[in-house]
PDB file of C-alpha atoms and ligand atoms in Angstrom:
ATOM      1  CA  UNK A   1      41.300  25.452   6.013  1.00 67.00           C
ATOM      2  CA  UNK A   2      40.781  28.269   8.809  1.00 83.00           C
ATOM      3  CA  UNK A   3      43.262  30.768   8.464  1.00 94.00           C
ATOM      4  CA  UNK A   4      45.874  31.073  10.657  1.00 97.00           C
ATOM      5  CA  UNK A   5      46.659  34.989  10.209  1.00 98.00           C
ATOM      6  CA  UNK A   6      43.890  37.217   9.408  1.00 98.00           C
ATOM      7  CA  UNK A   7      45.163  41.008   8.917  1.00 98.00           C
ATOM      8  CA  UNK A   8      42.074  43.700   8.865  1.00 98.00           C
ATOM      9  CA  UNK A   9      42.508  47.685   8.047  1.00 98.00           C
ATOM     10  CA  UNK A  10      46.336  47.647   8.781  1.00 98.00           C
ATOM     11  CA  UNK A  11      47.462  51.277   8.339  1.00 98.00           C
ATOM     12  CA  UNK A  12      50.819  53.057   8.701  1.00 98.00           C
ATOM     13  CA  UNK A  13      51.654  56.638   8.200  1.00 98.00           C
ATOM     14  CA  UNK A  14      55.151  57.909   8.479  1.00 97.00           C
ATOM     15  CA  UNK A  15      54.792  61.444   8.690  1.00 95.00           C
ATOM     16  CA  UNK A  16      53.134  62.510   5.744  1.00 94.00           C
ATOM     17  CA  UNK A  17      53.686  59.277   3.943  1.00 97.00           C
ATOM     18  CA  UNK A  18      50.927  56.484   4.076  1.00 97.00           C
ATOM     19  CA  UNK A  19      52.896  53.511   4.163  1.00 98.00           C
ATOM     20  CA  UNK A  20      50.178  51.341   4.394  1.00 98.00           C
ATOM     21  CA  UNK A  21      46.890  51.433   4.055  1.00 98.00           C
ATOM     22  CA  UNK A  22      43.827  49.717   4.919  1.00 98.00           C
ATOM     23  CA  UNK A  23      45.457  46.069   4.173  1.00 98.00           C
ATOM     24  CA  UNK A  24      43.693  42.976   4.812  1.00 97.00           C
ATOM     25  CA  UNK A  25      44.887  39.358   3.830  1.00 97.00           C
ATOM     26  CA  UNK A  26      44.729  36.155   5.603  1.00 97.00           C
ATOM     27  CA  UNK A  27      46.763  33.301   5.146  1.00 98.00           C
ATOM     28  CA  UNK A  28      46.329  29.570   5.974  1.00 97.00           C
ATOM     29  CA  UNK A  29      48.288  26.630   7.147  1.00 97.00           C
ATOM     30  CA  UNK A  30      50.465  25.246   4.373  1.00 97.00           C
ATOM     31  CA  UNK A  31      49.649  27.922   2.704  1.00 97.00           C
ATOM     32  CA  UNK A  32      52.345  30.578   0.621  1.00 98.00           C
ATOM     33  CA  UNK A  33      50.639  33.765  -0.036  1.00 98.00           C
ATOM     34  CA  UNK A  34      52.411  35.884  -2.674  1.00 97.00           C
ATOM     35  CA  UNK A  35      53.038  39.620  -1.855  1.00 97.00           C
ATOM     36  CA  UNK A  36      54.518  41.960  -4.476  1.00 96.00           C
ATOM     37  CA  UNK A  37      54.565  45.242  -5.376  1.00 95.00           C
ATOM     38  CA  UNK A  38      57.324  47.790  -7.255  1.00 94.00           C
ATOM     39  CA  UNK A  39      59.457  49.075  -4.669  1.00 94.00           C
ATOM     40  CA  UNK A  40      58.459  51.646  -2.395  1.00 95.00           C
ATOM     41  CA  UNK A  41      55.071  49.898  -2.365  1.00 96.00           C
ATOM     42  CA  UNK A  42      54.855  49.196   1.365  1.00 97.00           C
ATOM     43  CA  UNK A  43      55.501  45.473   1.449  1.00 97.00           C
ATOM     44  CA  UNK A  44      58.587  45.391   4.218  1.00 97.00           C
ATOM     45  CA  UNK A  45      56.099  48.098   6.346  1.00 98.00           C
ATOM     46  CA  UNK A  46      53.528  45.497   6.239  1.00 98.00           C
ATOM     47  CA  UNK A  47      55.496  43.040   7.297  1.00 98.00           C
ATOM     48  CA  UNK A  48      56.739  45.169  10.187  1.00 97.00           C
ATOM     49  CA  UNK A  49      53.565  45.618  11.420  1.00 98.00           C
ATOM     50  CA  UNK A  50      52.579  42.117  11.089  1.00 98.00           C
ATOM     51  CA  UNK A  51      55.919  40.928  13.215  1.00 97.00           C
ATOM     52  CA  UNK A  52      55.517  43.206  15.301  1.00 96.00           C
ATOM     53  CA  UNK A  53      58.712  45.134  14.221  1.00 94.00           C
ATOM     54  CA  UNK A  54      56.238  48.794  13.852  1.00 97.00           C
ATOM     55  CA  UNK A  55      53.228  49.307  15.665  1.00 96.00           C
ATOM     56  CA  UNK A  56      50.063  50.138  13.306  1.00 98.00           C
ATOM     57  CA  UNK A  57      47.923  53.028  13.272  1.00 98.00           C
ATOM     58  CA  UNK A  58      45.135  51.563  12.634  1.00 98.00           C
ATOM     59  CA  UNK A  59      43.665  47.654  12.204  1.00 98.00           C
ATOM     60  CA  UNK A  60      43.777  44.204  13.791  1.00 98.00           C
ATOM     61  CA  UNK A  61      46.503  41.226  13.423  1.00 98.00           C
ATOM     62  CA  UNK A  62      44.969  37.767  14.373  1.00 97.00           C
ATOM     63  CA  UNK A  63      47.295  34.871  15.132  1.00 96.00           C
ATOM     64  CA  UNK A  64      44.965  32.048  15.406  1.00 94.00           C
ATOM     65  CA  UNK A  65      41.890  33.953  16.139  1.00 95.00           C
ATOM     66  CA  UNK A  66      44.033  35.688  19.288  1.00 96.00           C
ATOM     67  CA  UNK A  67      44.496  39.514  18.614  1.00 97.00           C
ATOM     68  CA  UNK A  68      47.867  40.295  19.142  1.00 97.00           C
ATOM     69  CA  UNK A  69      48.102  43.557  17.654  1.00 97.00           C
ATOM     70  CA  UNK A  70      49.139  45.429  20.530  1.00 96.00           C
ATOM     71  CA  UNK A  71      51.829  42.927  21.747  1.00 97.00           C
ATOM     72  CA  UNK A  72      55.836  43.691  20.962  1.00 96.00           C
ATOM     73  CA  UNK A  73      57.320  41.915  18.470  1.00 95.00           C
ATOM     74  CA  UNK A  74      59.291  39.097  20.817  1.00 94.00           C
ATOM     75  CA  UNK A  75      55.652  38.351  22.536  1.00 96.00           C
ATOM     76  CA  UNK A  76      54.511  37.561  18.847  1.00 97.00           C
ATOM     77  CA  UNK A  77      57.702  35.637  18.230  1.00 96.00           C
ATOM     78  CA  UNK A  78      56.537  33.314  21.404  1.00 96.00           C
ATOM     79  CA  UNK A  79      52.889  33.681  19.436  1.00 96.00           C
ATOM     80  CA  UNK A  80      54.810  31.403  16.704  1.00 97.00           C
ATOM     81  CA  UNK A  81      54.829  34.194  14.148  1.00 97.00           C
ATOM     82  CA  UNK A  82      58.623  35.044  12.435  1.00 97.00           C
ATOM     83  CA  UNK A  83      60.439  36.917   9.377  1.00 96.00           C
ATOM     84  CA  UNK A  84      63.514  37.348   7.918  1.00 95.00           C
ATOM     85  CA  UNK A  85      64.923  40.433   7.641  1.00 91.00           C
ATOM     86  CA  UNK A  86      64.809  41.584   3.798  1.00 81.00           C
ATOM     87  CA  UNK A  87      68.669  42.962   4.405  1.00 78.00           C
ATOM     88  CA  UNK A  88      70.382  40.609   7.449  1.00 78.00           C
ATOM     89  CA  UNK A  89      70.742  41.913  10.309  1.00 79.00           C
ATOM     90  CA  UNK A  90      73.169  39.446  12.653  1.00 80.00           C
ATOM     91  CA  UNK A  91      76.228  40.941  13.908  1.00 85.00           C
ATOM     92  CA  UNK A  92      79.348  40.020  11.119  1.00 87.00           C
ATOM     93  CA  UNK A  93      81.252  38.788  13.853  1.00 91.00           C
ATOM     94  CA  UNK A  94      79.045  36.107  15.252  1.00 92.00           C
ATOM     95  CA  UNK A  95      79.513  32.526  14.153  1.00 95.00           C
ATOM     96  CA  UNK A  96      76.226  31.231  12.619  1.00 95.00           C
ATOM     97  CA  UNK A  97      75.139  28.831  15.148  1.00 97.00           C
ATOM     98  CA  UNK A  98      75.126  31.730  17.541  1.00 96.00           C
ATOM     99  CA  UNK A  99      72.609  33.682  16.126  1.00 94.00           C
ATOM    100  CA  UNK A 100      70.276  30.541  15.151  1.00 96.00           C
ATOM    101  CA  UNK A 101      71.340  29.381  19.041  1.00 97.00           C
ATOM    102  CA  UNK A 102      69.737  32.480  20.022  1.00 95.00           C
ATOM    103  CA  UNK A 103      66.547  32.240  17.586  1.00 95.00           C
ATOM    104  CA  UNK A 104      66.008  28.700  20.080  1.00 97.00           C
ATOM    105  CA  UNK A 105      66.628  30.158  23.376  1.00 96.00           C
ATOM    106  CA  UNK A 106      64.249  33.478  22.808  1.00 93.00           C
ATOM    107  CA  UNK A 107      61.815  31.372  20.578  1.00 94.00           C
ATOM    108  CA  UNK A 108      58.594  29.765  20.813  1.00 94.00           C
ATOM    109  CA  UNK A 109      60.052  26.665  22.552  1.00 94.00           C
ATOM    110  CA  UNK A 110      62.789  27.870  24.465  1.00 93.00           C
ATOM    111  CA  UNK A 111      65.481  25.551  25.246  1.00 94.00           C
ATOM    112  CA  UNK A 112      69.055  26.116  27.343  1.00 94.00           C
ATOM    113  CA  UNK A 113      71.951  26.546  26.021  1.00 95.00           C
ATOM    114  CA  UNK A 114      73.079  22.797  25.261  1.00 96.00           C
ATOM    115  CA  UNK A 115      69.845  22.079  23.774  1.00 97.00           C
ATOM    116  CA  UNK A 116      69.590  25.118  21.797  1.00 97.00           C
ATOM    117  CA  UNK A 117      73.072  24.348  20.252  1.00 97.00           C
ATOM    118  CA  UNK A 118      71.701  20.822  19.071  1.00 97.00           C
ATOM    119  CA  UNK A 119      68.517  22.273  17.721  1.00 97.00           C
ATOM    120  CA  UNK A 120      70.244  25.066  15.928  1.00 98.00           C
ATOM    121  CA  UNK A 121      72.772  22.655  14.310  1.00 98.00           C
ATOM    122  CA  UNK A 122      70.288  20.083  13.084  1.00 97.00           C
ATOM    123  CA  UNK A 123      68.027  23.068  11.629  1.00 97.00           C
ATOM    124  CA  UNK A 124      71.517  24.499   9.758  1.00 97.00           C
ATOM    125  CA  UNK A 125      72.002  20.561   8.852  1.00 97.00           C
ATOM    126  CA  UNK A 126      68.059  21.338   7.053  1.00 95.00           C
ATOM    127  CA  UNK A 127      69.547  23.972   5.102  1.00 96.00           C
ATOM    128  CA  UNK A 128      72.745  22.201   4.065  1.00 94.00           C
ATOM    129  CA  UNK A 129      75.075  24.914   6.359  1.00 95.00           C
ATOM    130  CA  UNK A 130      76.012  22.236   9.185  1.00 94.00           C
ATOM    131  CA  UNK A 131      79.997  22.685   7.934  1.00 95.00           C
ATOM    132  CA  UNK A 132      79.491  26.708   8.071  1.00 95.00           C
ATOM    133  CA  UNK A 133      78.069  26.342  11.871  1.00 96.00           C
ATOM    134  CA  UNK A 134      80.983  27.722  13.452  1.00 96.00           C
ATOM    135  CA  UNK A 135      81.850  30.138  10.228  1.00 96.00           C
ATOM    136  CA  UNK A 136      81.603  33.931  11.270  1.00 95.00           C
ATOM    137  CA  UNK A 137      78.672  35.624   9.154  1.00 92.00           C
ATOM    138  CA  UNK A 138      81.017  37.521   7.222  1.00 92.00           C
ATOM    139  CA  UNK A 139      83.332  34.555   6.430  1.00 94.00           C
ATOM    140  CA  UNK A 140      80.195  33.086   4.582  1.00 94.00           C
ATOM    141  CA  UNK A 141      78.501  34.014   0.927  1.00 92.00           C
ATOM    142  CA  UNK A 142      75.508  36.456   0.451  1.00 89.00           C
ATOM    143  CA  UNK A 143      73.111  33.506   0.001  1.00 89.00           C
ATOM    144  CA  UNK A 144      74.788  31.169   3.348  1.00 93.00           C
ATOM    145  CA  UNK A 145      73.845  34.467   5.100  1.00 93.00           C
ATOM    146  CA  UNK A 146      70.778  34.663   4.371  1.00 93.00           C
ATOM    147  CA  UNK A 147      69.819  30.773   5.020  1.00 94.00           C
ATOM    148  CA  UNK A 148      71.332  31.777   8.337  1.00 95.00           C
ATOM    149  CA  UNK A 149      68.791  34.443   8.186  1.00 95.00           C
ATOM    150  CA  UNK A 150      65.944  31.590   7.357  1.00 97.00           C
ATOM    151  CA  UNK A 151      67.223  29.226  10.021  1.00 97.00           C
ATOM    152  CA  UNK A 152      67.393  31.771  12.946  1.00 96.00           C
ATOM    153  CA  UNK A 153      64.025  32.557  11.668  1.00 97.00           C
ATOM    154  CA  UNK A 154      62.262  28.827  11.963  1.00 98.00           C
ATOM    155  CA  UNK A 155      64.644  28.221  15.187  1.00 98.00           C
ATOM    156  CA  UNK A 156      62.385  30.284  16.732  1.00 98.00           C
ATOM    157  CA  UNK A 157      59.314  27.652  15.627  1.00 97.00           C
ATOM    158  CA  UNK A 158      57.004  29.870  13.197  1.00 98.00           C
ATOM    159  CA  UNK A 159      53.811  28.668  12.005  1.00 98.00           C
ATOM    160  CA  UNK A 160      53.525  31.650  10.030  1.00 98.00           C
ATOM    161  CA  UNK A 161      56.714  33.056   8.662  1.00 98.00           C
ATOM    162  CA  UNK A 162      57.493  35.909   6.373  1.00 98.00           C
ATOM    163  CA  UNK A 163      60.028  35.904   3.774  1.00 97.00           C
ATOM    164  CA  UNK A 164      61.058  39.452   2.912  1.00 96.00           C
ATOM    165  CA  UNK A 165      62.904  38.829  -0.657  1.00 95.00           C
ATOM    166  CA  UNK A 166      64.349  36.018   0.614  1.00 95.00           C
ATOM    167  CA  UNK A 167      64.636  34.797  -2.802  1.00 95.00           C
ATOM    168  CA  UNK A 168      66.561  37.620  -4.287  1.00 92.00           C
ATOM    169  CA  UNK A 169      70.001  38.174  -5.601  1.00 88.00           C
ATOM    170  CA  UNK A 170      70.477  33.540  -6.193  1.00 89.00           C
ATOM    171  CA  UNK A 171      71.485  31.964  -9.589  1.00 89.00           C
ATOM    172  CA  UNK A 172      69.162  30.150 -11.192  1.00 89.00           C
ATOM    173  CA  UNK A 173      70.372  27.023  -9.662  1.00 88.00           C
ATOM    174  CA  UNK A 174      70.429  28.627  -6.059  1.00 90.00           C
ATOM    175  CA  UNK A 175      66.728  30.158  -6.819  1.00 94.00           C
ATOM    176  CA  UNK A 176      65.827  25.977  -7.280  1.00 94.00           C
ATOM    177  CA  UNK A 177      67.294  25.221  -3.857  1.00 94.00           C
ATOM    178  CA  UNK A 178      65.516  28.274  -1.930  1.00 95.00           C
ATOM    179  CA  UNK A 179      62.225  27.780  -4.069  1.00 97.00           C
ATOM    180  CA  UNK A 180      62.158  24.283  -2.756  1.00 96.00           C
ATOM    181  CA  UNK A 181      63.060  25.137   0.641  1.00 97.00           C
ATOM    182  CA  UNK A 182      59.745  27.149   1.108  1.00 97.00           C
ATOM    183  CA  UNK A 183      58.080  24.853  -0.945  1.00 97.00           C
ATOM    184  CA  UNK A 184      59.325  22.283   1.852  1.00 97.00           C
ATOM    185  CA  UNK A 185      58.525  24.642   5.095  1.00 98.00           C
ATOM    186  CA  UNK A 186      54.633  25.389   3.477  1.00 98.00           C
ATOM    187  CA  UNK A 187      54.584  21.279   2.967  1.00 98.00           C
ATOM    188  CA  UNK A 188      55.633  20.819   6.796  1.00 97.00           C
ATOM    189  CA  UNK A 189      52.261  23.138   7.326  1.00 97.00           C
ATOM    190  CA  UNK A 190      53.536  26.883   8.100  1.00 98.00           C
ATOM    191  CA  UNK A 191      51.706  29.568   6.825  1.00 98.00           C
ATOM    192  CA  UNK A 192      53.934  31.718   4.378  1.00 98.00           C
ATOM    193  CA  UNK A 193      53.718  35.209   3.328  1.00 98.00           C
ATOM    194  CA  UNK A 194      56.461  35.584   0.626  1.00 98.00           C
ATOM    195  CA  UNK A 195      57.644  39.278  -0.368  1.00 97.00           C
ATOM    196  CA  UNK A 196      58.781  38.737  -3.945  1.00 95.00           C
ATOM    197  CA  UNK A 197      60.256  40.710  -7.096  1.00 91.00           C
ATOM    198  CA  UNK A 198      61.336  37.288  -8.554  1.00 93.00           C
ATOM    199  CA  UNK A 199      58.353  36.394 -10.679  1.00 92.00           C
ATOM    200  CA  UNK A 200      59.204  32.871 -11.071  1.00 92.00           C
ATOM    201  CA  UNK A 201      59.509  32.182  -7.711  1.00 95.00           C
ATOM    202  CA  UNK A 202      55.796  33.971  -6.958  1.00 95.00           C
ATOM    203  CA  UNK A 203      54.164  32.088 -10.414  1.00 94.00           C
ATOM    204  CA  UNK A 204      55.594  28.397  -8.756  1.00 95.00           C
ATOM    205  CA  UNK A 205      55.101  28.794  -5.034  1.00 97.00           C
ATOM    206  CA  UNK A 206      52.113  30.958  -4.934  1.00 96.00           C
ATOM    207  CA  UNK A 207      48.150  29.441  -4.319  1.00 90.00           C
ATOM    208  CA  UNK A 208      47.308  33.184  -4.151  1.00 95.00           C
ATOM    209  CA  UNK A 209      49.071  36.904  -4.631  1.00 97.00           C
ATOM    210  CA  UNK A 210      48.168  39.921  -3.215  1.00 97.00           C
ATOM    211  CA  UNK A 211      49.225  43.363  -5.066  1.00 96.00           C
ATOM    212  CA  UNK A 212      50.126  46.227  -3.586  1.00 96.00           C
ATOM    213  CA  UNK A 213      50.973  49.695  -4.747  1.00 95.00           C
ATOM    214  CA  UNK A 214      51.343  53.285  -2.988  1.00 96.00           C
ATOM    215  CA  UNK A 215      50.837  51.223   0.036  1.00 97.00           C
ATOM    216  CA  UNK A 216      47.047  49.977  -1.047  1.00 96.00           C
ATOM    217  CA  UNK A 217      46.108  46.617  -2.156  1.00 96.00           C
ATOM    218  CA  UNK A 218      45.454  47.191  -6.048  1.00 95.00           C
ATOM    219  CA  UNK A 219      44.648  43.251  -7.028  1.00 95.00           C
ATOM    220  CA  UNK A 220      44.319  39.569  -4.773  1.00 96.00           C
ATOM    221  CA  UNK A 221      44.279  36.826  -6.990  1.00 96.00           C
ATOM    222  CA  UNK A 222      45.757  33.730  -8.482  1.00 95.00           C
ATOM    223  CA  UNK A 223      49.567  34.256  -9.626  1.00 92.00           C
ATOM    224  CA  UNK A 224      48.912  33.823 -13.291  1.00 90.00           C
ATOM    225  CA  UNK A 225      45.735  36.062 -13.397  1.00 93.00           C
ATOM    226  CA  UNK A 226      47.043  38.989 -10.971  1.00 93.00           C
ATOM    227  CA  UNK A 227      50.022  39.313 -13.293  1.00 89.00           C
ATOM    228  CA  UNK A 228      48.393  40.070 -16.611  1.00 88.00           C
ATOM    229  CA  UNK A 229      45.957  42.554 -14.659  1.00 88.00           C
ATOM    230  CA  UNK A 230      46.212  45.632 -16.670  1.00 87.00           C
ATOM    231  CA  UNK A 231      46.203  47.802 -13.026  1.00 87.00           C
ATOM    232  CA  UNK A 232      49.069  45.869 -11.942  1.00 86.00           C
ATOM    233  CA  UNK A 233      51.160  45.831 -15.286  1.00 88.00           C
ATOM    234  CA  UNK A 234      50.794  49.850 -14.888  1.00 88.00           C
ATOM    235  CA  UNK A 235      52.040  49.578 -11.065  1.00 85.00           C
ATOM    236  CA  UNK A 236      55.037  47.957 -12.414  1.00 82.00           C
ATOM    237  CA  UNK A 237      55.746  49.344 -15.880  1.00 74.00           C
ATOM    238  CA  UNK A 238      53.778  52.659 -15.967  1.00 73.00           C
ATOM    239  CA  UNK A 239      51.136  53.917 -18.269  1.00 61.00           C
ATOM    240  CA  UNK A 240      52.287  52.714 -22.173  1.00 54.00           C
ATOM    241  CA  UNK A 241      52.754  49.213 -21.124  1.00 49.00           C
ATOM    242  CA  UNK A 242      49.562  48.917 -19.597  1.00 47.00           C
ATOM    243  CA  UNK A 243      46.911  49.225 -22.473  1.00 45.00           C
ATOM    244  CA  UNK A 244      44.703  46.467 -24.328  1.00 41.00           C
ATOM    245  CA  UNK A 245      45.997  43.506 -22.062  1.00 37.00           C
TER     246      UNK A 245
HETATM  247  N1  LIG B   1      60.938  54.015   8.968  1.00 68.11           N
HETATM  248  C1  LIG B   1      60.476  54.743   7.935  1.00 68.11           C
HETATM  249  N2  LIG B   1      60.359  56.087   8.036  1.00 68.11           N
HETATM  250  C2  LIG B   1      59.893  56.811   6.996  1.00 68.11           C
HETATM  251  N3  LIG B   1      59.491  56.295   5.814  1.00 68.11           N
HETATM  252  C3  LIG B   1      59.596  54.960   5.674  1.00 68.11           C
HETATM  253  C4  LIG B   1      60.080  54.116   6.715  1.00 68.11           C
HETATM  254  N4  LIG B   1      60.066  52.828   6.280  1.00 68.11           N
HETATM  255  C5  LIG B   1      59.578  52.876   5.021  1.00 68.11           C
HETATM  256  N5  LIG B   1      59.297  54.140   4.655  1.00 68.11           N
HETATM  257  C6  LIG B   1      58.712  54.566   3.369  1.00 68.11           C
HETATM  258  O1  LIG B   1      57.503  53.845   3.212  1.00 68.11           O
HETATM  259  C7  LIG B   1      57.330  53.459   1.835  1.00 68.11           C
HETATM  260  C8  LIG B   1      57.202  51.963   1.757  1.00 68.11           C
HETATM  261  O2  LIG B   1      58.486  51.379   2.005  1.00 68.11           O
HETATM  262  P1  LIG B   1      58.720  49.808   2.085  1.00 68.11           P
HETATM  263  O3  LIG B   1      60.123  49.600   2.511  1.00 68.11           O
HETATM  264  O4  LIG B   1      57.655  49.203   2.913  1.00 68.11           O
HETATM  265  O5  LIG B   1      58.516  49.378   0.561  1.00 68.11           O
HETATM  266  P2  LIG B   1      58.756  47.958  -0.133  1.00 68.11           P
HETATM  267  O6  LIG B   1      57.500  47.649  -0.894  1.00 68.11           O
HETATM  268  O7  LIG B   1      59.243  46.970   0.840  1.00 68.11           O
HETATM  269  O8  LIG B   1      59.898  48.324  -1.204  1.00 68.11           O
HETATM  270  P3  LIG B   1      61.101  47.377  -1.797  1.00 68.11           P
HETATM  271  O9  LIG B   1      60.473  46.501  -2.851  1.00 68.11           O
HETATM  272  O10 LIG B   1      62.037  48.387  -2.408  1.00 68.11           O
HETATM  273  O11 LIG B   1      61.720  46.628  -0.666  1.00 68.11           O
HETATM  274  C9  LIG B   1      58.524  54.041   1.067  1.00 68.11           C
HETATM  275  O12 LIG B   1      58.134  55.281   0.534  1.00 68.11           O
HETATM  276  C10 LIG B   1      59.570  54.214   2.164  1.00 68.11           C
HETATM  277  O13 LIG B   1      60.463  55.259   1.833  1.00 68.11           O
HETATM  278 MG1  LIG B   2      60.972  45.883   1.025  1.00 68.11          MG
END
């Protein structure tokens, strides 16, 4: 299938420091495209520029063949192209539906106010958080926050979304419910670009991974094959653990 996103030569500097640089992927409808990297790597950059969040030195960002790499992030929001933040960012005070209220009524599909608090309650209903709706962010646990985070996210109607360790930090029996939730959103057709360090998450969701390190792409690959790459064991482990594999 076409590819929905198509990145090409994406570069970031910060000062000194390149960030990124000279990243291409593309990513397809129904699609979840792995992205890891030790930390420091420049996978939250890239997804900055891609959303819109930082503007790019250098390269293009396709949304269905449009170029939207000079529009502000909330123009690519209405471009149907989303994340969630990798640490939430809602205001503590603000009861959940709020914030996923407000992903409606500045989304894709805007709706007024009525509407939007239907929609947002039936996509917290998705994520099993309907009896939290009126629960203050702070009044809820680290991983009800951040499927608050998710649904504010797809209340905005992504077709691509990025997940920026959205995965991190569950029990194993809470890493089965989120894996399945993205499993579900790339089933309903979205394109996914998933920021991982959990490696079983990456191994069951992931057609494809891309591998980045010092802010270049080191390896692009299937999940299985990208992992025993000797360059990207080194990446992650350094030097000793790298040789004869
Ligand atoms: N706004 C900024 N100003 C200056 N340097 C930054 C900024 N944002 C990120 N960096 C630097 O860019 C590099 C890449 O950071 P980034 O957050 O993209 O890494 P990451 O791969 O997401 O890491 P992690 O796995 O820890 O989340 C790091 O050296 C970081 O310190
Ligand atoms: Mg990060």
């Amino acid at each position: 299938m076409a590819a929905l996103l198509e990145v090409d030569g994406l570069t970031k500097a910060f000062g000194g420091l390149v960030a990124v640089s000279n990243m291409s992927l593309a990513v397809s409808p129904g699609e979840v495209l792995g992205l890891i990297g030790p930390n420091g790597s420049g996978k939250t950059t890239l997804l900055n520029l891609i959303a819109g969040t930082l503007r790019c030195d250098a390269g293009t960002i396709r949304i269905d063949g449009e170029d939207v790499t000079r529009l502000p992030n909330h123009l690519r929001v209405r471009r149907r192209i989303n994340r969630t933040f990798q640490l939430v960012r809602m205001p503590p005070n603000l009861p959940a539906i709020v914030g996923v209220m407000a992903g409606v009524m500045y989304g894709a599909d805007p709706k007024p106010y009525k509407e939007a608090e239907y929609e947002a309650a039936g996509i917290l209903g998705e994520l099993n958080l309907l009896l939290k709706a009126g629960h203050r962010l702070d009044q809820l646990t680290y991983i009800e926050q951040k499927r608050v985070e998710l649904a504010r996210a797809l209340a905005t109607k992504p077709r691509v979304l990025l997940l920026d360790e959205w995965l991190s930090g569950l029990s194993p029996g809470e890493l089965e419910g989120g894996m399945s939730v993205v499993w579900s959103l790339a089933a309903q057709g979205l394109a996914v670009i998933l920021v991982e360090h959990v490696m079983t998450a990456v191994r069951a969701l992931c057609s494809r991974v891309v591998v980045m390190n010092a802010g270049l792409r080191i390896a692009e690959g299937p999940a299985d094959k990208v992992l025993r790459d000797a360059e990207v064991i080194r990446a992650y482990l350094g030097d000793d653990d790298a040789g004869g594999s």
